[in-house]
Amino acid sequence: MDLIIIGGGIGGSTLALAAHAANPGQRIRVFEAAPEIRPLGVGINLGPHAVKELSHLGLEDALAAVACQPQDYAFFTRHGQLVYREPWGRAAGHQWPHFSIHRADLHQVLLDAVRDRLGAESFITGHRCIGVEQSDTGVTVRFAGADGIALEPQRGDAAIACDGIHSAVRAQFYPDEGPFVYRGTNLWRGVTRMAPYLTGRSIARIGARHSTLILYAIRNNIDAAGRMLVNWVAEIEREIAVPVDWNKPGRLEDFFPVYQDWTFDWLDVPAMMRNADLILSYPMVDRNPLTRWSFGRVTLLGDAAHPMYPQGGNGGAQAILDAAALARLLKSEPDPVAALRAYEAARLPPTSRIVLQNRSAPPNVIVDAVEQRTQGKRFDRLEDVISTDELKAIFERYQKVAGYHVQQVGKR
Ligand SMILES: Cc1cc2nc3c(=O)[nH]c(=O)nc-3n(C[C@H](O)[C@H](O)[C@H](O)COP(=O)(O)OP(=O)(O)OC[C@H]3O[C@@H](n4cnc5c(N)ncnc54)[C@H](O)[C@@H]3O)c2cc1C
């Protein structure tokens, strides 16, 4: 098996490692469009379901050395009043931890392992895929360099498109797909160096549908004062989508007015936003689930296959689960066409459910239910508004669809 992986992001790098672990003898090459890998992005969450797969690849210690491990998930109203809190990750009884991590740190751990285990020559930068062709005996992938000039085409037995949200391979199979689906929410994502808040290991989700704020630490003890690097995401309803670009700088004045009075006894949101090192914008967009990813010797993986709202810790995690499943099937099924078909059968239905769940019942429905009943006002006693059982049921429903409920992943 000569495997060509198109795109060396989170999904492509994980697939290279998983396929190598499953079958160390096979030839694997990753072709990445970027001329060099730079530390891009901000925070990303990896639930125990994804960490389980990365642990099987021997990466848990390397990730634990750079990531944060939240121990509780807490929901608050926009007045900073606690609605619900649950233990999280290992504290919830999971066998594997939950990692909140800078995307650049995650990517670096994966890349170091790819170069170390497969050889530096297996990760080839400066190769933008511009098309794939196939016959009964193999695939040919065409590339262009950063200057747009065509490079030598590469032949293999199968090609896996891990080329992200703007996948060229998906566009080849679905040329009439049209624009992304936008339903009226933009994200402004920032990172701020600050003192620990709440337990020091809390994921906090504040507010509901119209304006939400999520925050979690992604680097611990970054200075002598024991500060953390905190990732925060402001989700706000807006009529017009910002560009679909992970690296688009965001402007404070475009969202700050919504949060300027969010000063609580446990968090000063305006100060956190004003002190950000970096702010990026991104729209809450996805695409309708496809009915087919695999076309003979070519298939789609990660965001190329199932772009979904970047929430609930799913974007990166589902790409990792895809990669692990595909590597297992490429090992057990010697015919690449049959392996890619089996991969699609295994992974398309669950990821489609998450795409739809993120639209209809996102993680913040828990606060939404409270704010609807209080009409956005402060409450005196939470139990007069909603019962703990109802809150728990809402919280567990999301985890089960996303596939990281403790009953699904494995207890300690
Ligand atoms: C620069 C960048 C920053 C990001 N920052 C964040 C973040 O801060 N938080 C977050 O939650 N998610 C972020 N994401 C998205 C996140 O990584 C993905 O949603 C998720 O991990 C799914 O992984 P993926 O491998 O499918 O896609 P990605 O991780 O996006 O990887 C796709 C890879 O394919 C490469 N590529 C694209 N087109 C081609 C082509 N034609 N030929 C060859 N290679 C190609 C890209 O350069 C990229 O390396 C970022 C993505 C990128 C590319």
CSV table of C-alpha atoms and ligand atoms in Angstrom, one decimal:
chain,number,residue,atom,x,y,z
A,1,MET,CA,0.0,0.0,0.0
A,2,ASP,CA,1.4,3.3,-1.1
A,3,LEU,CA,-0.7,6.0,0.7
A,4,ILE,CA,-0.9,9.6,-0.3
A,5,ILE,CA,-2.2,12.0,2.3
A,6,ILE,CA,-3.3,15.4,1.0
A,7,GLY,CA,-3.0,18.0,3.8
A,8,GLY,CA,-0.8,17.8,6.9
A,9,GLY,CA,-3.1,19.5,9.5
A,10,ILE,CA,-4.6,17.7,12.5
A,11,GLY,CA,-6.4,14.9,10.5
A,12,GLY,CA,-3.6,14.3,8.0
A,13,SER,CA,-0.8,14.1,10.5
A,14,THR,CA,-2.8,11.8,12.8
A,15,LEU,CA,-3.7,9.6,9.8
A,16,ALA,CA,0.0,9.3,8.9
A,17,LEU,CA,0.9,8.2,12.4
A,18,ALA,CA,-2.1,5.8,12.7
A,19,ALA,CA,-1.5,4.2,9.3
A,20,HIS,CA,2.2,3.8,10.1
A,21,ALA,CA,1.4,2.2,13.5
A,22,ALA,CA,-1.0,-0.2,11.9
A,23,ASN,CA,1.3,-1.2,9.1
A,24,PRO,CA,4.9,0.1,9.6
A,25,GLY,CA,6.1,-1.3,6.3
A,26,GLN,CA,3.8,0.7,4.1
A,27,ARG,CA,4.9,3.9,2.2
A,28,ILE,CA,3.1,7.0,3.5
A,29,ARG,CA,3.6,10.5,2.2
A,30,VAL,CA,1.9,13.7,3.5
A,31,PHE,CA,1.7,16.5,1.0
A,32,GLU,CA,1.0,19.9,2.6
A,33,ALA,CA,0.2,23.1,0.8
A,34,ALA,CA,1.9,25.5,3.2
A,35,PRO,CA,5.5,26.1,2.3
A,36,GLU,CA,6.4,25.9,6.0
A,37,ILE,CA,4.6,25.0,9.2
A,38,ARG,CA,4.1,28.0,11.4
A,39,PRO,CA,2.5,28.1,14.9
A,40,LEU,CA,-1.0,29.2,13.8
A,41,GLY,CA,-4.4,29.3,15.5
A,42,VAL,CA,-5.5,29.5,19.1
A,43,GLY,CA,-7.2,26.9,21.3
A,44,ILE,CA,-8.7,23.6,20.5
A,45,ASN,CA,-10.4,21.0,22.8
A,46,LEU,CA,-9.7,17.3,22.6
A,47,GLY,CA,-12.2,15.1,24.5
A,48,PRO,CA,-11.3,11.7,26.0
A,49,HIS,CA,-12.6,10.0,22.8
A,50,ALA,CA,-9.9,11.7,20.7
A,51,VAL,CA,-7.3,11.5,23.4
A,52,LYS,CA,-7.9,7.7,23.6
A,53,GLU,CA,-6.8,7.4,20.0
A,54,LEU,CA,-3.8,9.7,20.4
A,55,SER,CA,-2.8,7.7,23.5
A,56,HIS,CA,-2.9,4.5,21.5
A,57,LEU,CA,-0.3,6.3,19.3
A,58,GLY,CA,1.9,6.9,22.3
A,59,LEU,CA,1.3,10.6,22.4
A,60,GLU,CA,-0.4,11.1,25.7
A,61,ASP,CA,2.7,12.2,27.7
A,62,ALA,CA,3.9,14.6,25.0
A,63,LEU,CA,0.4,16.2,24.9
A,64,ALA,CA,0.1,16.3,28.7
A,65,ALA,CA,3.4,18.2,28.9
A,66,VAL,CA,2.0,21.1,26.9
A,67,ALA,CA,-1.8,21.0,27.3
A,68,CYS,CA,-4.2,21.8,30.2
A,69,GLN,CA,-6.5,19.3,31.7
A,70,PRO,CA,-9.8,20.8,32.8
A,71,GLN,CA,-11.5,19.1,35.7
A,72,ASP,CA,-14.9,20.8,35.6
A,73,TYR,CA,-17.3,22.3,33.0
A,74,ALA,CA,-19.4,25.2,34.4
A,75,PHE,CA,-22.3,27.0,32.8
A,76,PHE,CA,-23.3,30.6,33.8
A,77,THR,CA,-25.9,33.1,32.7
A,78,ARG,CA,-24.8,36.3,31.1
A,79,HIS,CA,-25.0,37.8,34.7
A,80,GLY,CA,-22.3,35.4,35.8
A,81,GLN,CA,-24.7,33.3,37.9
A,82,LEU,CA,-23.9,29.6,38.0
A,83,VAL,CA,-26.4,27.3,36.3
A,84,TYR,CA,-24.7,24.0,36.2
A,85,ARG,CA,-21.4,22.4,36.9
A,86,GLU,CA,-20.1,18.9,36.2
A,87,PRO,CA,-16.8,17.2,36.7
A,88,TRP,CA,-14.9,16.9,33.4
A,89,GLY,CA,-12.2,14.7,31.8
A,90,ARG,CA,-10.5,12.4,34.3
A,91,ALA,CA,-12.4,14.0,37.2
A,92,ALA,CA,-15.6,12.7,35.6
A,93,GLY,CA,-14.2,9.2,35.7
A,94,HIS,CA,-12.8,9.0,32.2
A,95,GLN,CA,-9.9,6.7,31.6
A,96,TRP,CA,-8.4,9.2,29.2
A,97,PRO,CA,-8.0,13.0,30.0
A,98,HIS,CA,-9.5,15.9,28.2
A,99,PHE,CA,-6.9,18.2,26.8
A,100,SER,CA,-7.4,21.9,26.1
A,101,ILE,CA,-4.5,22.9,24.0
A,102,HIS,CA,-3.1,25.5,21.7
A,103,ARG,CA,-3.6,24.2,18.1
A,104,ALA,CA,0.1,25.0,17.4
A,105,ASP,CA,1.2,22.8,20.3
A,106,LEU,CA,-1.0,19.9,19.2
A,107,HIS,CA,0.2,20.3,15.6
A,108,GLN,CA,3.8,20.4,16.8
A,109,VAL,CA,3.4,17.1,18.8
A,110,LEU,CA,1.9,15.4,15.8
A,111,LEU,CA,4.5,16.7,13.4
A,112,ASP,CA,7.5,15.8,15.6
A,113,ALA,CA,6.1,12.3,15.8
A,114,VAL,CA,5.5,12.0,12.1
A,115,ARG,CA,9.1,13.2,11.3
A,116,ASP,CA,10.6,11.0,14.0
A,117,ARG,CA,8.7,7.8,13.1
A,118,LEU,CA,8.1,8.0,9.4
A,119,GLY,CA,11.2,10.2,8.5
A,120,ALA,CA,11.3,13.9,7.7
A,121,GLU,CA,11.1,13.1,4.0
A,122,SER,CA,7.6,11.7,4.4
A,123,PHE,CA,6.1,15.2,5.2
A,124,ILE,CA,6.4,17.3,2.1
A,125,THR,CA,5.5,21.0,2.3
A,126,GLY,CA,4.9,23.4,-0.5
A,127,HIS,CA,2.5,21.0,-2.4
A,128,ARG,CA,-1.0,22.3,-3.0
A,129,CYS,CA,-3.2,19.6,-4.4
A,130,ILE,CA,-5.0,20.8,-7.6
A,131,GLY,CA,-6.6,17.5,-8.6
A,132,VAL,CA,-6.8,13.7,-8.4
A,133,GLU,CA,-7.2,11.1,-11.1
A,134,GLN,CA,-7.5,7.4,-10.8
A,135,SER,CA,-7.5,4.1,-12.7
A,136,ASP,CA,-8.1,0.5,-11.7
A,137,THR,CA,-4.5,0.3,-10.6
A,138,GLY,CA,-3.8,3.5,-8.7
A,139,VAL,CA,-4.3,7.2,-8.1
A,140,THR,CA,-2.3,10.2,-9.5
A,141,VAL,CA,-2.4,13.4,-7.5
A,142,ARG,CA,-1.5,16.7,-9.2
A,143,PHE,CA,0.1,19.6,-7.2
A,144,ALA,CA,1.2,23.2,-7.6
A,145,GLY,CA,3.8,25.0,-5.5
A,146,ALA,CA,3.2,28.3,-3.6
A,147,ASP,CA,3.9,30.2,-6.8
A,148,GLY,CA,1.1,28.3,-8.6
A,149,ILE,CA,3.5,26.5,-10.9
A,150,ALA,CA,2.7,22.8,-11.5
A,151,LEU,CA,4.9,20.2,-9.7
A,152,GLU,CA,5.6,16.6,-10.6
A,153,PRO,CA,2.4,14.5,-10.1
A,154,GLN,CA,2.6,11.7,-7.5
A,155,ARG,CA,1.3,8.2,-7.9
A,156,GLY,CA,0.0,5.9,-5.1
A,157,ASP,CA,-2.5,3.2,-4.3
A,158,ALA,CA,-4.9,5.5,-2.4
A,159,ALA,CA,-5.3,9.2,-1.7
A,160,ILE,CA,-6.9,10.6,1.4
A,161,ALA,CA,-8.0,14.2,1.2
A,162,CYS,CA,-7.3,15.8,4.6
A,163,ASP,CA,-7.2,19.3,3.0
A,164,GLY,CA,-9.5,21.1,5.4
A,165,ILE,CA,-12.4,23.4,5.2
A,166,HIS,CA,-11.6,24.6,1.7
A,167,SER,CA,-10.8,21.1,0.4
A,168,ALA,CA,-9.8,21.1,-3.3
A,169,VAL,CA,-10.6,17.4,-3.6
A,170,ARG,CA,-14.1,17.8,-2.2
A,171,ALA,CA,-14.6,20.6,-4.7
A,172,GLN,CA,-13.5,18.3,-7.5
A,173,PHE,CA,-16.2,15.7,-6.5
A,174,TYR,CA,-18.8,18.3,-5.7
A,175,PRO,CA,-18.2,21.2,-8.0
A,176,ASP,CA,-21.7,22.7,-7.6
A,177,GLU,CA,-21.8,22.7,-3.8
A,178,GLY,CA,-21.9,26.5,-3.4
A,179,PRO,CA,-21.1,28.6,-0.4
A,180,PHE,CA,-20.9,27.5,3.2
A,181,VAL,CA,-24.2,27.4,5.2
A,182,TYR,CA,-24.3,30.4,7.6
A,183,ARG,CA,-27.0,30.7,10.2
A,184,GLY,CA,-26.2,34.0,11.8
A,185,THR,CA,-23.4,33.6,14.3
A,186,ASN,CA,-19.8,34.8,14.2
A,187,LEU,CA,-17.0,33.9,16.5
A,188,TRP,CA,-14.2,36.1,17.8
A,189,ARG,CA,-11.5,34.0,19.3
A,190,GLY,CA,-8.7,35.4,21.5
A,191,VAL,CA,-5.9,34.4,23.9
A,192,THR,CA,-5.1,36.3,27.0
A,193,ARG,CA,-2.4,35.8,29.7
A,194,MET,CA,-4.2,36.0,33.0
A,195,ALA,CA,-4.5,34.6,36.6
A,196,PRO,CA,-6.4,31.3,37.0
A,197,TYR,CA,-10.2,31.7,37.4
A,198,LEU,CA,-12.7,29.5,39.2
A,199,THR,CA,-11.0,26.2,40.1
A,200,GLY,CA,-8.0,27.0,37.9
A,201,ARG,CA,-9.0,24.1,35.8
A,202,SER,CA,-12.5,25.1,34.6
A,203,ILE,CA,-14.1,25.3,31.2
A,204,ALA,CA,-16.7,28.1,31.5
A,205,ARG,CA,-19.6,28.8,29.2
A,206,ILE,CA,-21.4,32.0,29.9
A,207,GLY,CA,-24.6,33.3,28.3
A,208,ALA,CA,-26.9,31.8,25.7
A,209,ARG,CA,-28.0,32.0,22.1
A,210,HIS,CA,-27.6,35.7,21.2
A,211,SER,CA,-24.2,36.1,22.9
A,212,THR,CA,-22.1,33.5,24.5
A,213,LEU,CA,-18.6,33.4,25.8
A,214,ILE,CA,-16.5,30.2,26.3
A,215,LEU,CA,-13.2,30.2,28.0
A,216,TYR,CA,-10.6,27.6,28.9
A,217,ALA,CA,-6.9,27.6,29.7
A,218,ILE,CA,-4.6,26.2,27.0
A,219,ARG,CA,-1.2,26.7,28.7
A,220,ASN,CA,-0.4,26.5,32.4
A,221,ASN,CA,2.2,28.4,34.4
A,222,ILE,CA,3.4,30.6,31.6
A,223,ASP,CA,5.3,33.0,33.9
A,224,ALA,CA,6.6,33.4,37.4
A,225,ALA,CA,3.3,34.8,38.6
A,226,GLY,CA,1.6,31.4,37.7
A,227,ARG,CA,-0.6,32.9,35.0
A,228,MET,CA,-2.3,30.8,32.3
A,229,LEU,CA,-2.8,31.4,28.6
A,230,VAL,CA,-6.6,31.5,28.4
A,231,ASN,CA,-8.5,30.9,25.1
A,232,TRP,CA,-11.8,32.6,24.8
A,233,VAL,CA,-14.5,32.5,22.2
A,234,ALA,CA,-17.2,35.2,21.8
A,235,GLU,CA,-20.2,33.8,19.8
A,236,ILE,CA,-22.5,36.6,18.7
A,237,GLU,CA,-25.5,36.6,16.4
A,238,ARG,CA,-24.8,38.8,13.3
A,239,GLU,CA,-26.5,39.0,10.0
A,240,ILE,CA,-23.3,39.0,7.9
A,241,ALA,CA,-20.6,36.3,8.1
A,242,VAL,CA,-17.0,37.2,8.6
A,243,PRO,CA,-14.6,35.4,6.1
A,244,VAL,CA,-14.1,31.6,6.4
A,245,ASP,CA,-10.4,32.0,7.2
A,246,TRP,CA,-8.8,30.5,10.4
A,247,ASN,CA,-6.1,33.2,10.4
A,248,LYS,CA,-8.3,36.3,9.9
A,249,PRO,CA,-7.5,39.0,12.5
A,250,GLY,CA,-10.5,40.2,14.5
A,251,ARG,CA,-11.2,43.7,15.7
A,252,LEU,CA,-12.1,44.3,19.4
A,253,GLU,CA,-14.6,47.1,18.5
A,254,ASP,CA,-16.7,44.6,16.4
A,255,PHE,CA,-17.8,42.6,19.5
A,256,PHE,CA,-16.6,44.4,22.6
A,257,PRO,CA,-19.8,46.4,23.2
A,258,VAL,CA,-21.8,43.2,23.8
A,259,TYR,CA,-19.5,42.2,26.7
A,260,GLN,CA,-18.5,45.6,28.2
A,261,ASP,CA,-20.7,45.1,31.3
A,262,TRP,CA,-19.9,41.4,31.8
A,263,THR,CA,-18.0,42.0,35.1
A,264,PHE,CA,-18.5,39.3,37.6
A,265,ASP,CA,-17.0,38.6,41.0
A,266,TRP,CA,-15.1,35.7,39.5
A,267,LEU,CA,-14.2,37.1,36.1
A,268,ASP,CA,-13.6,40.5,34.5
A,269,VAL,CA,-14.6,39.8,30.8
A,270,PRO,CA,-13.9,43.4,29.5
A,271,ALA,CA,-10.4,43.3,30.9
A,272,MET,CA,-9.7,39.9,29.5
A,273,MET,CA,-10.7,41.0,26.1
A,274,ARG,CA,-8.8,44.3,26.2
A,275,ASN,CA,-5.6,42.4,27.3
A,276,ALA,CA,-5.7,39.8,24.5
A,277,ASP,CA,-2.4,39.0,22.8
A,278,LEU,CA,-4.3,37.9,19.6
A,279,ILE,CA,-7.9,38.1,18.3
A,280,LEU,CA,-9.1,36.1,15.3
A,281,SER,CA,-12.5,36.0,13.7
A,282,TYR,CA,-14.3,33.0,12.2
A,283,PRO,CA,-17.9,32.4,11.1
A,284,MET,CA,-20.0,29.6,12.5
A,285,VAL,CA,-20.4,27.8,9.2
A,286,ASP,CA,-20.8,24.2,8.1
A,287,ARG,CA,-22.0,22.3,5.1
A,288,ASN,CA,-24.9,19.9,4.7
A,289,PRO,CA,-23.8,16.3,5.4
A,290,LEU,CA,-22.8,14.4,2.2
A,291,THR,CA,-24.1,11.0,1.3
A,292,ARG,CA,-20.7,9.9,-0.1
A,293,TRP,CA,-17.1,10.6,0.8
A,294,SER,CA,-15.3,7.6,-0.9
A,295,PHE,CA,-14.8,7.5,-4.7
A,296,GLY,CA,-12.8,4.4,-5.6
A,297,ARG,CA,-9.3,5.0,-4.3
A,298,VAL,CA,-9.9,8.5,-3.0
A,299,THR,CA,-11.8,9.6,0.1
A,300,LEU,CA,-12.3,12.7,2.3
A,301,LEU,CA,-11.4,13.0,6.0
A,302,GLY,CA,-11.8,15.6,8.8
A,303,ASP,CA,-13.1,19.1,7.8
A,304,ALA,CA,-12.9,18.1,4.1
A,305,ALA,CA,-15.5,15.4,4.7
A,306,HIS,CA,-17.7,17.0,7.4
A,307,PRO,CA,-17.2,20.7,8.1
A,308,MET,CA,-19.1,21.4,11.3
A,309,TYR,CA,-19.5,24.3,13.7
A,310,PRO,CA,-16.3,24.6,15.7
A,311,GLN,CA,-18.0,24.0,19.1
A,312,GLY,CA,-18.4,21.3,21.6
A,313,GLY,CA,-14.8,20.2,21.0
A,314,ASN,CA,-15.6,18.4,17.8
A,315,GLY,CA,-13.7,19.8,14.8
A,316,GLY,CA,-10.3,18.4,15.7
A,317,ALA,CA,-11.6,15.4,17.6
A,318,GLN,CA,-13.7,14.0,14.8
A,319,ALA,CA,-10.8,14.3,12.3
A,320,ILE,CA,-8.7,12.2,14.8
A,321,LEU,CA,-11.5,9.6,15.1
A,322,ASP,CA,-11.7,9.5,11.3
A,323,ALA,CA,-8.0,8.9,11.0
A,324,ALA,CA,-7.9,6.1,13.6
A,325,ALA,CA,-10.9,4.3,12.0
A,326,LEU,CA,-9.4,4.6,8.5
A,327,ALA,CA,-6.0,3.3,9.6
A,328,ARG,CA,-7.6,0.3,11.2
A,329,LEU,CA,-9.6,-0.5,8.1
A,330,LEU,CA,-6.7,0.0,5.7
A,331,LYS,CA,-4.9,-2.7,7.8
A,332,SER,CA,-7.8,-5.2,8.0
A,333,GLU,CA,-8.9,-4.8,4.4
A,334,PRO,CA,-6.2,-5.3,1.8
A,335,ASP,CA,-8.3,-3.8,-1.1
A,336,PRO,CA,-8.0,0.0,-0.7
A,337,VAL,CA,-11.4,0.6,-2.5
A,338,ALA,CA,-13.2,-1.7,0.0
A,339,ALA,CA,-11.3,-0.1,2.9
A,340,LEU,CA,-12.4,3.4,1.9
A,341,ARG,CA,-16.0,2.2,1.4
A,342,ALA,CA,-16.0,0.6,4.9
A,343,TYR,CA,-14.5,3.8,6.4
A,344,GLU,CA,-17.3,5.9,4.9
A,345,ALA,CA,-19.9,3.4,6.3
A,346,ALA,CA,-18.3,3.7,9.7
A,347,ARG,CA,-17.7,7.4,10.0
A,348,LEU,CA,-20.2,9.2,7.8
A,349,PRO,CA,-23.4,8.6,9.9
A,350,PRO,CA,-22.0,9.6,13.3
A,351,THR,CA,-20.3,12.8,12.0
A,352,SER,CA,-23.4,13.8,10.1
A,353,ARG,CA,-25.4,13.5,13.4
A,354,ILE,CA,-22.9,15.9,15.0
A,355,VAL,CA,-23.2,18.4,12.2
A,356,LEU,CA,-26.9,18.5,12.7
A,357,GLN,CA,-26.8,18.4,16.5
A,358,ASN,CA,-24.5,21.4,16.5
A,359,ARG,CA,-27.2,23.3,14.5
A,360,SER,CA,-30.2,22.3,16.5
A,361,ALA,CA,-29.0,21.8,20.0
A,362,PRO,CA,-25.6,23.3,20.6
A,363,PRO,CA,-23.8,23.0,23.9
A,364,ASN,CA,-25.2,26.3,25.2
A,365,VAL,CA,-28.9,25.1,25.1
A,366,ILE,CA,-28.4,24.4,28.8
A,367,VAL,CA,-28.2,28.2,29.6
A,368,ASP,CA,-30.7,29.0,26.8
A,369,ALA,CA,-33.3,27.0,28.7
A,370,VAL,CA,-32.7,29.1,31.8
A,371,GLU,CA,-32.5,32.4,30.1
A,372,GLN,CA,-35.8,31.8,28.2
A,373,ARG,CA,-37.6,31.1,31.4
A,374,THR,CA,-36.1,34.1,33.2
A,375,GLN,CA,-36.4,36.3,30.1
A,376,GLY,CA,-32.7,37.1,30.5
A,377,LYS,CA,-33.0,38.5,34.0
A,378,ARG,CA,-31.1,37.4,37.2
A,379,PHE,CA,-32.8,34.6,39.1
A,380,ASP,CA,-33.0,34.4,42.9
A,381,ARG,CA,-33.2,30.6,43.2
A,382,LEU,CA,-32.2,28.4,40.3
A,383,GLU,CA,-34.4,25.5,41.5
A,384,ASP,CA,-37.5,27.8,40.9
A,385,VAL,CA,-36.4,28.0,37.2
A,386,ILE,CA,-35.1,24.5,36.3
A,387,SER,CA,-34.4,21.2,38.0
A,388,THR,CA,-30.9,19.7,38.3
A,389,ASP,CA,-32.3,16.6,36.6
A,390,GLU,CA,-33.4,18.6,33.6
A,391,LEU,CA,-30.0,20.3,33.3
A,392,LYS,CA,-28.2,17.0,33.6
A,393,ALA,CA,-30.3,15.5,30.9
A,394,ILE,CA,-29.5,18.4,28.5
A,395,PHE,CA,-25.8,18.2,29.3
A,396,GLU,CA,-25.6,14.4,28.8
A,397,ARG,CA,-27.6,14.5,25.5
A,398,TYR,CA,-24.9,16.6,23.8
A,399,GLN,CA,-22.1,14.4,25.0
A,400,LYS,CA,-23.7,11.2,23.8
A,401,VAL,CA,-24.2,12.5,20.2
A,402,ALA,CA,-20.7,13.9,20.2
A,403,GLY,CA,-19.5,10.4,21.4
A,404,TYR,CA,-17.5,11.5,24.5
A,405,HIS,CA,-19.9,10.4,27.3
A,406,VAL,CA,-18.0,8.4,29.9
A,407,GLN,CA,-20.2,5.4,29.1
A,408,GLN,CA,-19.1,5.4,25.5
A,409,VAL,CA,-15.4,6.1,25.8
A,410,GLY,CA,-14.4,4.0,28.9
A,411,LYS,CA,-14.2,4.5,32.6
A,412,ARG,CA,-11.1,4.6,34.7
B,1,LIG,C1,-4.0,27.5,10.0
B,1,LIG,C2,-5.1,26.9,10.8
B,1,LIG,C3,-5.5,27.4,12.0
B,1,LIG,C4,-6.5,26.8,12.7
B,1,LIG,N1,-6.8,27.2,14.0
B,1,LIG,C5,-7.7,26.6,14.7
B,1,LIG,C6,-8.0,27.0,16.0
B,1,LIG,O1,-7.4,27.9,16.5
B,1,LIG,N2,-9.0,26.4,16.7
B,1,LIG,C7,-9.7,25.4,16.2
B,1,LIG,O2,-10.6,24.8,16.9
B,1,LIG,N3,-9.5,25.0,14.9
B,1,LIG,C8,-8.5,25.6,14.2
B,1,LIG,N4,-8.3,25.1,12.9
B,1,LIG,C9,-9.1,24.1,12.3
B,1,LIG,C10,-8.9,22.7,12.9
B,1,LIG,O3,-7.5,22.4,12.8
B,1,LIG,C11,-9.7,21.8,12.1
B,1,LIG,O4,-11.1,22.1,12.2
B,1,LIG,C12,-9.7,20.4,12.7
B,1,LIG,O5,-8.5,20.1,13.4
B,1,LIG,C13,-9.9,19.3,11.6
B,1,LIG,O6,-8.6,19.0,11.1
B,1,LIG,P1,-8.4,18.8,9.5
B,1,LIG,O7,-7.1,18.0,9.4
B,1,LIG,O8,-9.5,18.3,8.8
B,1,LIG,O9,-8.2,20.3,9.0
B,1,LIG,P2,-7.0,21.3,9.2
B,1,LIG,O10,-6.4,21.1,10.6
B,1,LIG,O11,-7.5,22.6,8.9
B,1,LIG,O12,-5.8,20.8,8.2
B,1,LIG,C14,-6.0,21.0,6.8
B,1,LIG,C15,-4.6,21.0,6.2
B,1,LIG,O13,-4.6,20.9,4.8
B,1,LIG,C16,-3.8,21.9,4.2
B,1,LIG,N5,-4.3,22.1,2.8
B,1,LIG,C17,-5.4,22.9,2.5
B,1,LIG,N6,-5.6,22.8,1.2
B,1,LIG,C18,-4.7,22.0,0.7
B,1,LIG,C19,-4.4,21.5,-0.7
B,1,LIG,N7,-5.1,21.8,-1.7
B,1,LIG,N8,-3.3,20.6,-0.8
B,1,LIG,C20,-2.6,20.2,0.3
B,1,LIG,N9,-2.8,20.7,1.5
B,1,LIG,C21,-3.8,21.5,1.7
B,1,LIG,C22,-3.9,23.1,5.1
B,1,LIG,O14,-2.8,23.9,5.0
B,1,LIG,C23,-3.9,22.4,6.5
B,1,LIG,O15,-2.6,22.1,7.0
B,1,LIG,C24,-7.3,25.7,12.2
B,1,LIG,C25,-7.0,25.3,10.9
B,1,LIG,C26,-5.9,25.8,10.2
B,1,LIG,C27,-5.5,25.3,8.8
